[in-house]
XYZ file of C-alpha atoms in Angstrom:
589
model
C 25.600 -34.825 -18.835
C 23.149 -31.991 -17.697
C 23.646 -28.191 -19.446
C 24.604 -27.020 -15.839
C 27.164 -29.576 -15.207
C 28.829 -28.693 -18.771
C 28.117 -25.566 -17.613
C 30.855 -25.932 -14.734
C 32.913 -27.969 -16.857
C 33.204 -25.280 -20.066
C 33.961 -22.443 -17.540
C 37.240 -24.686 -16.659
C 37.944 -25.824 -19.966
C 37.891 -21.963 -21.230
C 40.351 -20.967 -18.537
C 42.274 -24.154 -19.112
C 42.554 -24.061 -23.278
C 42.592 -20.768 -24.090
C 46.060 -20.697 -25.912
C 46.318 -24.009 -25.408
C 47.726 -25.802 -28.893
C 46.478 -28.474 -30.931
C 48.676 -31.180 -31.164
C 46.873 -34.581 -32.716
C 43.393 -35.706 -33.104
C 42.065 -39.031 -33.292
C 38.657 -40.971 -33.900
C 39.194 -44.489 -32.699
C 35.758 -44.841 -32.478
C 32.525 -43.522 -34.215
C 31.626 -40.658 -32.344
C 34.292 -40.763 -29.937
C 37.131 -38.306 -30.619
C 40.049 -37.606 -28.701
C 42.222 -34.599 -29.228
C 45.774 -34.178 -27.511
C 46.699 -30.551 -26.702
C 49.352 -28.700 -24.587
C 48.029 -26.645 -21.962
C 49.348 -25.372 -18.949
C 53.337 -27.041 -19.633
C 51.832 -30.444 -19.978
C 50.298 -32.639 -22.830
C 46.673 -33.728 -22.365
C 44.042 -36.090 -23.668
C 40.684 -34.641 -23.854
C 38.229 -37.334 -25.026
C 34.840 -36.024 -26.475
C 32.058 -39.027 -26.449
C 29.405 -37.051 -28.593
C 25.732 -38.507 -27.831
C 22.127 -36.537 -27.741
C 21.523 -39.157 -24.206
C 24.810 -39.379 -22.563
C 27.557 -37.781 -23.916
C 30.892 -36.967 -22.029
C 33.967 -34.843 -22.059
C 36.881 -35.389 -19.981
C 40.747 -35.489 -19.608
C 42.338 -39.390 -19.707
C 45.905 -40.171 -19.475
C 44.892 -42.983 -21.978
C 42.937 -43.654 -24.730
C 41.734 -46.234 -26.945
C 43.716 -47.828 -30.421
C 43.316 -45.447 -33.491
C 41.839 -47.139 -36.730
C 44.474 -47.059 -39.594
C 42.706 -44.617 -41.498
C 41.370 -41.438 -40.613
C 37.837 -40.415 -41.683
C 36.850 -37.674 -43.273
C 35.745 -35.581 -40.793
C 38.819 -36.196 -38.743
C 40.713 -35.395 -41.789
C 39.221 -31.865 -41.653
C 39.689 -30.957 -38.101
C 43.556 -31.726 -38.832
C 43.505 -29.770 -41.624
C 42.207 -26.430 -39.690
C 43.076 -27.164 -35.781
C 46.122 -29.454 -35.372
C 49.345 -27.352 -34.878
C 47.321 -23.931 -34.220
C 46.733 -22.615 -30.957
C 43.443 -22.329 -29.600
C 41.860 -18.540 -29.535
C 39.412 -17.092 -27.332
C 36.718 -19.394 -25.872
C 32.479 -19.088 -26.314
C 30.396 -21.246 -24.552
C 26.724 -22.651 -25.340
C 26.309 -24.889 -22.183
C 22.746 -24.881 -22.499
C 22.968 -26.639 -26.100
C 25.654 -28.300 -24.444
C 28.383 -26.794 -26.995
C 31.482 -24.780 -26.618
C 33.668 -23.163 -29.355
C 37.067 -22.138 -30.038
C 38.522 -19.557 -32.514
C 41.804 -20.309 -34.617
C 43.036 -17.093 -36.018
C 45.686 -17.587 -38.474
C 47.460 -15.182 -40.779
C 46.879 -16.815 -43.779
C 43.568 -17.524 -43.597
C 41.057 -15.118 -44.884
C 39.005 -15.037 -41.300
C 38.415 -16.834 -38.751
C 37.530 -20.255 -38.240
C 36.048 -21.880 -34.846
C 36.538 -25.254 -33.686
C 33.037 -26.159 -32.183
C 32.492 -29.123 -29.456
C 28.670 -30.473 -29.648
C 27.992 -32.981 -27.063
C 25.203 -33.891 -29.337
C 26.722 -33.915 -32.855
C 30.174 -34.253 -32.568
C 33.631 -31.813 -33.361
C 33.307 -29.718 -36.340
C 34.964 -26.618 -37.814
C 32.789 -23.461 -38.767
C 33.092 -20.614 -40.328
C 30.778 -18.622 -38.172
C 28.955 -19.497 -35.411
C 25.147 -19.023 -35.019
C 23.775 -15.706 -34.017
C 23.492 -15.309 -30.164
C 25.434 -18.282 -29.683
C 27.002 -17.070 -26.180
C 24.226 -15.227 -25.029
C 22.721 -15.582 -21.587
C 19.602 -17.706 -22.020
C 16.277 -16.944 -20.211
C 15.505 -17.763 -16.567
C 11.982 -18.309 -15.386
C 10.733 -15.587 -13.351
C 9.340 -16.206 -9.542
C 5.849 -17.404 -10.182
C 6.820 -19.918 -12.568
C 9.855 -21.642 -10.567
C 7.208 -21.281 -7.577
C 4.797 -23.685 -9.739
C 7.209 -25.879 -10.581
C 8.429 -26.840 -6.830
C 6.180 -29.482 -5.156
C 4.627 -29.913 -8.019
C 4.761 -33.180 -10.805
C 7.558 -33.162 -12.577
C 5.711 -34.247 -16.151
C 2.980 -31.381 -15.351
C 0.601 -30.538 -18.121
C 2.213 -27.890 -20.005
C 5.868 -29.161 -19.420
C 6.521 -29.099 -22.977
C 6.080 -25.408 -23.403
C 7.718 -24.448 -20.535
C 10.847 -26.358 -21.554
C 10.944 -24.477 -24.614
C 10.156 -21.230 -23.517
C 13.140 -21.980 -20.849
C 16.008 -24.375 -22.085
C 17.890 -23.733 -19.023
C 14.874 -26.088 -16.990
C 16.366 -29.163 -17.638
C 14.989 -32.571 -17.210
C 17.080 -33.399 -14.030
C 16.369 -29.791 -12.995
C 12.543 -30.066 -13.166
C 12.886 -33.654 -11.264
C 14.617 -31.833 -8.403
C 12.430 -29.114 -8.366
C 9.763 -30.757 -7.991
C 11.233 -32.901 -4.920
C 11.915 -28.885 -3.101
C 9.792 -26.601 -0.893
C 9.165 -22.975 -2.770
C 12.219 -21.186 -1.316
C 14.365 -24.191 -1.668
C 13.787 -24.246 -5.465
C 13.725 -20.434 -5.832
C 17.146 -20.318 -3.738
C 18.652 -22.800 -6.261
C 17.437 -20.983 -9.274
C 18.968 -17.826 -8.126
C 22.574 -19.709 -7.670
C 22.372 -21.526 -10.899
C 21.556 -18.210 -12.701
C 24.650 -16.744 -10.968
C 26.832 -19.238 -12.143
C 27.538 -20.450 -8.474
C 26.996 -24.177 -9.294
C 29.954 -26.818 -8.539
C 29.826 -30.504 -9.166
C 28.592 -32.912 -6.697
C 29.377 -36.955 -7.628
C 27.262 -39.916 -6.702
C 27.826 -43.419 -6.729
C 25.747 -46.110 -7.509
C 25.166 -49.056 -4.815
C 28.180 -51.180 -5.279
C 29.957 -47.626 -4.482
C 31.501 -46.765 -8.261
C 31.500 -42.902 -8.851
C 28.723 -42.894 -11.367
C 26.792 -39.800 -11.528
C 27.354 -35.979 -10.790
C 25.821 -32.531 -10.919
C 25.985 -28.907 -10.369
C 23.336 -29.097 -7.653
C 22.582 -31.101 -4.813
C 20.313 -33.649 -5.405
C 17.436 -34.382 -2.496
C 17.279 -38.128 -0.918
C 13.928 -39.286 -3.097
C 15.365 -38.467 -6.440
C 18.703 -39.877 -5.138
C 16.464 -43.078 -4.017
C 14.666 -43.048 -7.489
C 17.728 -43.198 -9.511
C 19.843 -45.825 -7.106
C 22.470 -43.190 -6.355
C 24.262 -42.427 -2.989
C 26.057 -39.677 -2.172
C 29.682 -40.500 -3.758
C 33.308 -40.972 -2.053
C 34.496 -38.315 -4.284
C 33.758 -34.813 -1.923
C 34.345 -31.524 -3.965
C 35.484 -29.863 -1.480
C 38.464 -32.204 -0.699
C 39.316 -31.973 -4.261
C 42.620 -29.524 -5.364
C 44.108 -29.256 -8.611
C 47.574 -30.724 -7.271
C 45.956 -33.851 -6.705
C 42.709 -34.230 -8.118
C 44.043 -33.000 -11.560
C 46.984 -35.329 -11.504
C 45.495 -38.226 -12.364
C 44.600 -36.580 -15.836
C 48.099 -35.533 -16.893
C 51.029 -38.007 -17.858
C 53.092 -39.318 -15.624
C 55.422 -36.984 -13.852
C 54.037 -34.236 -16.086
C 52.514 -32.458 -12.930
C 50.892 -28.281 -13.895
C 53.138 -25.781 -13.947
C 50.982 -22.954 -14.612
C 50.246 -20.112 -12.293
C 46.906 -20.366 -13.830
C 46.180 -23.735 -12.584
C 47.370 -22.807 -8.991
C 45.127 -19.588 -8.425
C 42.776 -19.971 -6.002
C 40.675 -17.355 -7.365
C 39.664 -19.591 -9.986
C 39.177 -22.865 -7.757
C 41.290 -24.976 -9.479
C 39.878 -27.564 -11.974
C 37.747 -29.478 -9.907
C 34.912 -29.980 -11.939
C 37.050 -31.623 -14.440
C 38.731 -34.016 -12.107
C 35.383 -35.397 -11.285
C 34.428 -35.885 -14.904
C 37.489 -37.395 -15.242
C 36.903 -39.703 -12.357
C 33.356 -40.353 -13.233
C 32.915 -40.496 -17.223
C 36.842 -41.915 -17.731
C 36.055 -45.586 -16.104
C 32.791 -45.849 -17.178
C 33.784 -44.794 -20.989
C 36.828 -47.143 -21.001
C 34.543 -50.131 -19.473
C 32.068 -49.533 -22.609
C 35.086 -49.306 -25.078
C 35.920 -52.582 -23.688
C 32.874 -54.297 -23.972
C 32.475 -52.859 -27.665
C 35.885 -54.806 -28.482
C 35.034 -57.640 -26.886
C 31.860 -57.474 -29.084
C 34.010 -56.951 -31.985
C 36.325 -59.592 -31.970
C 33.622 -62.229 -30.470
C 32.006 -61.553 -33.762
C 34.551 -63.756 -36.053
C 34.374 -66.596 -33.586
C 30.444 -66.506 -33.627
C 31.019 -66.854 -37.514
C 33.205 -69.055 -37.342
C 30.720 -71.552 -34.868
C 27.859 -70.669 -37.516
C 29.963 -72.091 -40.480
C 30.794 -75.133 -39.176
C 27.826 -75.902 -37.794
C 26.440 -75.099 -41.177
C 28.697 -77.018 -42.212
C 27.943 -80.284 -40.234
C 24.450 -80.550 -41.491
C 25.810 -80.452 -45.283
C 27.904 -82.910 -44.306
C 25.123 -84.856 -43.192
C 22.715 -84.068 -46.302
C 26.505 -85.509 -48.388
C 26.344 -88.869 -46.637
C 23.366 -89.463 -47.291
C 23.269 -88.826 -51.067
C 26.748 -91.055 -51.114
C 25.046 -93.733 -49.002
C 22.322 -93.646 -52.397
C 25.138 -93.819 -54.902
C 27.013 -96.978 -52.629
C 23.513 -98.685 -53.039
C 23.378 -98.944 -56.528
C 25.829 -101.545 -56.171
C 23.576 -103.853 -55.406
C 21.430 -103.413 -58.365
C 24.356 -102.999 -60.437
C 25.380 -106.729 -59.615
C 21.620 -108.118 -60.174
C 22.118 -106.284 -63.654
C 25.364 -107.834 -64.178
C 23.540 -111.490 -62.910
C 20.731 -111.135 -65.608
C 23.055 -109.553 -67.971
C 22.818 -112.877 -70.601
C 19.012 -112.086 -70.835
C 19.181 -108.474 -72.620
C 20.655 -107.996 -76.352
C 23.820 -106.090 -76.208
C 22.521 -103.012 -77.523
C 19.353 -103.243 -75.872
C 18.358 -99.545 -74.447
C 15.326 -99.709 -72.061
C 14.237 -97.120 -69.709
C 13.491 -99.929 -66.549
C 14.032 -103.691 -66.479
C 12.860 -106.475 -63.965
C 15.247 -108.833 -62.889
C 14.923 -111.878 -60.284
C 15.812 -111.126 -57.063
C 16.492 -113.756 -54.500
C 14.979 -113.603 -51.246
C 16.661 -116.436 -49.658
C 20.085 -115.298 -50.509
C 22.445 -113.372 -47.873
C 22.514 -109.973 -48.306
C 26.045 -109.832 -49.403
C 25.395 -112.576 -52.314
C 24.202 -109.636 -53.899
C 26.800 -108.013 -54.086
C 29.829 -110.052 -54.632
C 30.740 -111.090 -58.447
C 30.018 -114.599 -58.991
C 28.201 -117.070 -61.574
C 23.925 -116.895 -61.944
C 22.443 -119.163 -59.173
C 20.826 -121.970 -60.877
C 16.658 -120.966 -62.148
C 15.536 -124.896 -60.686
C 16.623 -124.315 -57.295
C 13.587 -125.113 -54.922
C 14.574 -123.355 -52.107
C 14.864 -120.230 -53.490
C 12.173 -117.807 -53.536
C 12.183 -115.714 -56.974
C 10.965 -111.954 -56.366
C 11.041 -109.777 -59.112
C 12.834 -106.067 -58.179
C 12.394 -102.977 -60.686
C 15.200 -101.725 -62.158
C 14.665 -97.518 -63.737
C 17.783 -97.214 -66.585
C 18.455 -94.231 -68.641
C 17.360 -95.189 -72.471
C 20.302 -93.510 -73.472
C 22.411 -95.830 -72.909
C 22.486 -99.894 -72.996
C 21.831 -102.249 -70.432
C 25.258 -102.774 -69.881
C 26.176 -99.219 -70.163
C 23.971 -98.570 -67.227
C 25.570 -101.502 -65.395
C 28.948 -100.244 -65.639
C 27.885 -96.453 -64.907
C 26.248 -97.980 -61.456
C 29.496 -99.713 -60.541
C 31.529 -96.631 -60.750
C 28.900 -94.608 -58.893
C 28.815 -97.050 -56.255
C 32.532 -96.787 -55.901
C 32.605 -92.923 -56.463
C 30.184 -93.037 -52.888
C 32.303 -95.745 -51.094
C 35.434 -93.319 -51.544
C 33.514 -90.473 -50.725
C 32.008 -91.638 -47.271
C 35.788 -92.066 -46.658
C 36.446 -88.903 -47.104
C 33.401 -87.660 -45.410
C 33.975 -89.235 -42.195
C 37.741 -87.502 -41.909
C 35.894 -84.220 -43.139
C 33.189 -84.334 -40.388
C 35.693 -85.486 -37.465
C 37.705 -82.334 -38.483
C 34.990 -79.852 -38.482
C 33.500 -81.757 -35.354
C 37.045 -81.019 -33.580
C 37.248 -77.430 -34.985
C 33.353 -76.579 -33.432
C 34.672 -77.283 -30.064
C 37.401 -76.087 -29.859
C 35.547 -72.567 -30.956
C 33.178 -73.643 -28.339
C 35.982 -73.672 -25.418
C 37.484 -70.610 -27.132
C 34.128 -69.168 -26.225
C 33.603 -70.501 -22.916
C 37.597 -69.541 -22.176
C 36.435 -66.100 -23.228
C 33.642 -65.197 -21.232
C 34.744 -67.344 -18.026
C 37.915 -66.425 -16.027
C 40.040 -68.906 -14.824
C 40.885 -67.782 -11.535
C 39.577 -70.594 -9.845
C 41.380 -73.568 -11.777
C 44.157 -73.253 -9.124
C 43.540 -75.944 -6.617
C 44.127 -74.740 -2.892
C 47.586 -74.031 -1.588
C 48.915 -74.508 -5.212
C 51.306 -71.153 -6.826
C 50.311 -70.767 -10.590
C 53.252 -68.710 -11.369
C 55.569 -71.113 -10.027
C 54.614 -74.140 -8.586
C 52.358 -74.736 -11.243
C 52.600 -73.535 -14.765
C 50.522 -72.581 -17.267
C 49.910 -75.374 -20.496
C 49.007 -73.927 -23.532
C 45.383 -74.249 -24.426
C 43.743 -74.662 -28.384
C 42.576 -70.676 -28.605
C 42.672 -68.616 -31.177
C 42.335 -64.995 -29.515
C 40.622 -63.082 -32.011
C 42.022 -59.949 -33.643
C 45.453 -61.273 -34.390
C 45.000 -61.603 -38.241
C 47.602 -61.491 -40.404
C 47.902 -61.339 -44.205
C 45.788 -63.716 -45.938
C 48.458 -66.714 -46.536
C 50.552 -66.228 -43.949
C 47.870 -66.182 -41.162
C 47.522 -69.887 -40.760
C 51.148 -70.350 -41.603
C 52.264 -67.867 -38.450
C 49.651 -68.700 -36.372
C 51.212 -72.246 -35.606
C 54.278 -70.922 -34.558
C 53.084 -68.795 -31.590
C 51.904 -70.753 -28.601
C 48.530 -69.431 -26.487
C 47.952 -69.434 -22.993
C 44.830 -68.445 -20.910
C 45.968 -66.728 -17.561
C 44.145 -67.293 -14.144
C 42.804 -63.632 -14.423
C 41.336 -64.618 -18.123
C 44.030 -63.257 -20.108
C 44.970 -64.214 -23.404
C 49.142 -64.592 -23.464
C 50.448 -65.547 -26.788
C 54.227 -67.076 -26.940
C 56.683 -67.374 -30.222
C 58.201 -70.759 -30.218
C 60.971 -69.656 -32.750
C 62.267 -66.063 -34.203
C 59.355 -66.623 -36.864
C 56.599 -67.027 -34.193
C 57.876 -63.956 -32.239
C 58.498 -61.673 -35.264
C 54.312 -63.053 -35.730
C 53.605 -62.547 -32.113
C 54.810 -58.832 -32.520
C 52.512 -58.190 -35.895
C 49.320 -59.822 -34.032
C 49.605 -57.503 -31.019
C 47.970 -53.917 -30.752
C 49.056 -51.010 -29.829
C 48.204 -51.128 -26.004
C 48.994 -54.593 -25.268
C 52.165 -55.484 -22.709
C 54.885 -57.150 -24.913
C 57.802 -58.516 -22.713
C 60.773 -60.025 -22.781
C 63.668 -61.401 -21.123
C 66.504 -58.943 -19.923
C 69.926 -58.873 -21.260
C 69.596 -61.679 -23.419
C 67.696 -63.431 -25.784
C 64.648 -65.031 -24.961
C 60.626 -65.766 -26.373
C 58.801 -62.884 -27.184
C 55.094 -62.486 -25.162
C 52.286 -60.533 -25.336
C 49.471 -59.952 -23.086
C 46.521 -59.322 -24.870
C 44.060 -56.222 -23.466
C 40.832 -54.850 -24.566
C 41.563 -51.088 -24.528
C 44.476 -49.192 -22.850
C 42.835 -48.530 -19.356
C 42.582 -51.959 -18.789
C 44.696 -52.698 -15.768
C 46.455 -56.377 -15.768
C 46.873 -57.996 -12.373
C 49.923 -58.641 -10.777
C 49.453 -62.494 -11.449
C 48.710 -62.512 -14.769
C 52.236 -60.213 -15.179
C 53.955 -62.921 -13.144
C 52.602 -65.986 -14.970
C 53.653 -64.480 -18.520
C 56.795 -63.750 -17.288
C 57.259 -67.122 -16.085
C 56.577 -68.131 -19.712
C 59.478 -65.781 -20.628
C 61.731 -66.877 -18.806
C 61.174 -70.870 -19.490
C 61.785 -70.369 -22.991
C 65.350 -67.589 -22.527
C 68.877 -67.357 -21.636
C 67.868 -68.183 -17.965
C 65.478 -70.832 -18.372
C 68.116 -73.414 -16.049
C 67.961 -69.600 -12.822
C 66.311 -69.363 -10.237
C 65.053 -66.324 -10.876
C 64.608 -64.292 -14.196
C 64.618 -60.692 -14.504
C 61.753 -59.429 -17.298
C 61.215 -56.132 -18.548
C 57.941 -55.273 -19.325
C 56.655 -52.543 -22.535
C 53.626 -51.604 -24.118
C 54.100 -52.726 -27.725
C 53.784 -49.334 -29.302
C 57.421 -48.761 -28.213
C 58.580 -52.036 -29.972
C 59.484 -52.113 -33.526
C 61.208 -54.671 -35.455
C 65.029 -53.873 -36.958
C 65.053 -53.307 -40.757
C 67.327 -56.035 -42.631
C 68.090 -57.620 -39.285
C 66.690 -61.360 -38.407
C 63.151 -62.165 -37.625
C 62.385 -61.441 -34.381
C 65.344 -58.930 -33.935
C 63.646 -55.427 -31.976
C 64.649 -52.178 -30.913
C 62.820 -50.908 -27.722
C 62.323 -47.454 -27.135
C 60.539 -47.353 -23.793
C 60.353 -49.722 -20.778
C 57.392 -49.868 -18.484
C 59.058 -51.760 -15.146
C 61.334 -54.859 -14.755
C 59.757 -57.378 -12.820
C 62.056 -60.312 -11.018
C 60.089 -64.077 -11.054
C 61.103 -67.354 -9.371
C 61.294 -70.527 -11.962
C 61.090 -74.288 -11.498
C 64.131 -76.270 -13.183
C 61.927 -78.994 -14.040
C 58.980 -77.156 -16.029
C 60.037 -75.831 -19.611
C-alpha cells in the first residue's frame, strides 16, 4: 500500500472511528490482527495485515479462526483498548501509521492505540515528536527533474530521504509524465485532493489501487488494466455494504454526508486487499495442514527401507539353519565340552539343498558319489559346540517368525503410503470432472466414501484413532472434504473435528447424521453442488432417508454446541444459515 493511498484511507478511518468503541481483538495469524469495533450503529471487522512490502488495512464481514490462546501482545491491546472508546485521531500516512487516543478516568494519562502498517498494533504512552506534522514537499525545480527523467536517477537515495512523501510508485509515475503533468499532480497530492483509483490484473481480479492515476507504460510494466471497480460509481450505501454484517446497513448521518464523500476509499480496499488476503490465508492453511500428511508420507517411507534393511538381517539369522544342521551332522566328532572359536565340517555337494536342512542320520563317509567339501564354521569360544548348535537353531527360528511378521508389517505400511498418496492427490486435484456426461452427482449418482484423512481434525491423543473410525469421509465434486458420523459417537466426533467456520448440517425436524463441510478460512464460498451433495448424505442416513425429498438446514459450526449431560451427539443450535430442500434416490443409502 503506497503512503498516499493510506493517506486517503486514514482520512476515512478518522472520520469513521473517532468515538467508535473497541469491542474484541484477535490475532489469528502472526502479524495479522483483526479488531471488531462499533462505529456508525453497526459492528465492524477491521483487519490490519502489518508488512514493511505489502501490508493492508480494510473492513471484512469475515475473518479467519482465532488460535486458542492469545499472545502477548494481543493480551496487551485488550488490556488498554477493548471496551474503551476510541479518542481523537492522528495520522502518519507517510510512515504509513495512524493513532488513536483512549482517555480514561482512571488512568494517569493518556494512552494511544497506534496502527503501523510496518510493525504491527501497539499501545504507547506518547507518541513521537512531530508525529502528525505535514511532511516536506519538493519544491518546483526538483519535481521538474524528476518528470521524464529515470526513475532510479543517480542521487535517488537522497532525494527520498530528504522527501518521504516521493514514494517509489510516485517517482515511477513521475518519471512516465511531461513537466506540468507531474507538477499538476504534486500540487493535488500536497492538497490532499487524491482519491483511489483500482486496477485489475489480466484475468480482470481487482488487484491494485492508488491515489493517482497511473499512465498506460507503468500500467503495461506492472500487468495492470484499468479495474471494473470506478470510484466515481462508488456510494457509501452500496459500496460500504459489503463491509458491514448482514442487514446491519449505516445509520449515521456521518456516513451519509456528502461533504465528506462517503467511504469510498475504504470500499475499494475492502474490495481489493479482502479477496486477495483471504486467498493467502487459505493457501497458508492448506500449507499447514498438508504439513502432517507430508510427515506422515516421510515416515513410512522411512519406514519401508528399515523394513527392508530387517529382512535382510532375518534372512541372515534363517540361514544359520543350515549350518546349524551340518553342526548337528558332525556333532559325534567334537568332545562335549569342546569350546572352539571355528570348526570345519564336511559338506556335501551332491546333496539337495534341503538335505541340509532336514534332521536325519550322517550320510555314510564311503559313499562314492558324493563329493566331500569342507565349509568353515566361526563359533563363539564361549560356549560348546553344541551350545552354539542349539543357539543357531533358535536364531534361525527367531528369523523364520520374524519374516512372518515382516511381510504383514510391510503390506500395512505399503497400504498406509498410498493411501496418504491419494489423500494427497485428492487434495490438490478437484474432482469435478469424475461425473461422467449427463450423470446428476447429487442424485442420480452418489457420493462413496473415499480412505482420507482430512487433516486438522485431531482429537485427544487416544481417542483420535478410536473416533476417527466412526465418522465416514467423502470428497465432493468441487474438492471438498465432507465428513459423516455413522452413529451418535461419530457425530458427537464429527462436531469436535470441525472448526469454527466450517458448514455443519443436519436434517430438519428430526434426527438424522451429523455433516460437516470442511473450509480453509471463512471467506471461502462453497458451491451450490457441493451443499447439495452433503445434504444428500444427510438425508440418506435421517428420519427421511425412505422421501423424496429432504429438507436440511444448514449452520456454521460456531453456533453448534453439544448439550451438557445429554447423549452423544445431542446439540443445541443457536443460529441457522438457510434450509435447503434435496431430491433422494430410494435405492442408494
Amino acid at each position: 500500500m503506497d503512503a498516499h493511498s493510506f493517506r486517503c484511507i486514514g482520512q476515512e478511518l478518522a472520520n469513521l472511528l473517532a468515538g467508535a468503541r473497541v469491542e474484541k481483538i484477535h490475532s489469528p495469524q502472526e502479524n495479522v490482527f483483526v479488531f471488531t469495533v462499533f462505529a456508525g450503529n453497526a459492528k465492524r471487522r477491521l483487519i490490519l495485515c502489518a508488512d514493511r512490502q505489502r501490508p493492508k488495512l480494510f473492513f471484512s464481514d469475515k475473518a479467519p479462526a482465532n488460535p486458542v490462546r492469545p499472545s502477548g501482545l494481543v493480551m496487551r491491546l485488550r488490556k488498554y483498548a477493548a471496551g474503551r472508546r476510541l479518542g481523537r485521531v492522528l495520522c502518519d500516512y507517510v510512515n504509513r501509521r495512524i493513532a488513536f487516543s483512549l482517555p480514561h478516568q482512571d488512568d494517569a494519562g493518556t494512552r494511544f492505540l497506534l496502527l503501523d502498517l510496518r510493525e504491527g498494533p501497539s499501545i504507547v504512552e506518547a507518541l513521537p515528536d512531530g508525529f502528525a506534522d505535514p511532511p516536506a514537499w519538493p519544491p518546483a525545480d526538483v519535481a521538474e527533474a524528476l518528470c521524464n527523467s529515470s526513475a532510479h536517477s543517480p542521487g535517488e537515495q537522497e532525494l527520498w530521504q530528504r522527501y518521504p512523501v516521493l514514494t517509489p510508485l510516485l517517482r515511477e509515475t513521475l518519471a512516465e509524465l511531461d513537466v506540468p503533468e507531474g507538477k499538476a499532480l504534486l500540487v493535488d497530492l500536497e492538497a490532499g485532493e487524491g482519491e483511489l483509483f483500482c486496477y485489475a490484473d489480466r484475468s480482470g481480479t481487482p488487484a491494485f489501487y492508488t491515489a493517482w492515476p497511473l499512465p498506460a507504460p507503468l500500467l503495461a510494466r506492472k500487468g495492470l488494466v484499468p479495474g471494473e471497480l470506478p470510484v466515481a460509481g462508488l456510494r457509501t450505501g452500496d459500496a460500504f455494504s459489503g463491509l458491514l454484517d448482514a442487514g446491519q446497513a449505516p445509520a449515521s448521518p456521518s456516513l451519509e454526508a456528502p461533504e465528506q464523500g462517503g467511504f469510498v476509499s475504504l470500499a475499494v480496499s475492502a474490495q481489493v486487499d479482502g479477496p486477495a488476503f483471504f486467498a493467502n490465508v487459505g493457501r497458508k492453511i492448506a500449507k499447514e495442514e498438508s504439513r502432517p500428511g507430508e510427515r506422515e508420507r516421510k515416515r513410512l517411507s522411512r519406514l519401508l527401507d528399515k523394513l527392508d534393511q530387517e529382512e535382510i538381517r532375518l534372512q541372515g539369522l534363517l540361514a544359520m539353519r543350515a549350518d546349524a544342521c551340518l553342526l548337528r551332522d558332525a556333532l559325534w566328532q567334537f568332545p562335549a565340552d569342546a569350546r572352539m572359536p571355528e570348526v570345519q565340517v564336511s559338506a556335501l555337494s551332491s546333496s539337495a539343498p534341503e538335505q541340509s536342512l532336514v534332521e536325519g542320520p550322517p550320510a555314510a563317509a564311503g559313499d562314492a558319489s558324493e563329493d566331500v567339501r569342507l565349509r568353515r564354521i566361526v563359533l563363539d569360544p564361549l560356549l560348546t559346540v553344541r551350545e552354539n548348535m542349539l543357539r543357531m537353531f533358535r536364531r534361525s527360528a527367531k528369523g523364520k517368525r520374524g519374516l512372518g511378521m515382516l511381510q504383514a508389517r510391510r503390506e500395512e505400511t505399503r497400504a498406509a503410503l498410498e493411501r496418504q498418496t491419494q489423500e494427497r492427490l485428492l487434495g490438490k486435484t478437484s474432482l469435478g470432472a469424475a461425473s461422467l456426461p449427463g450423470e446428476t452427482p447429487t442424485a442420480a449418482r452418489p457420493l462413496r466414501e473415499v480412505p482420507v484423512s482430512p487433516a486438522g481434525e485431531s482429537l485427544d491423543k487416544g481417542k483420535e484413532s478410536k473416533a476417527a473410525r466412526q465418522v465416514a469421509r467423502f470428497i465432493s465434486s468441487d474438492g471438498f472434504v465432507i465428513l459423516r458420523g455413522k452413529n451418535a459417537a461419530g457425530n458427537q466426533a464429527v462436531l469436535k473435528m470441525s472448526k469454527p467456520h466450517d458448514l455443519w448440517l443436519h436434517a430438519e425436524d428430526g434426527p438424522s447424521a451429523h455433516a460437516v463441510i470442511r473450509r480453509a478460512h471463512a471467506a471461502e464460498e462453497v458451491p451450490e453442488q457441493t451443499l447439495h451433495e452433503a445434504a444428500v448424505l444427510v438425508g440418506q442416513k435421517s428420519w427421511q432417508r425412505f422421501d423424496a425429498k429432504v429438507r436440511i438446514m444448514v449452520a456454521l459450526a460456531r453456533h453448534v454446541r453439544p448439550v451438557k449431560g445429554a447423549a452423544p451427539g445431542t446439540v443445541h443450535v443457536d443460529s441457522v444459515l438457510r434450509s435447503i430442500v434435496v431430491p433422494l434416490r430410494l435405492d442408494e443409502n
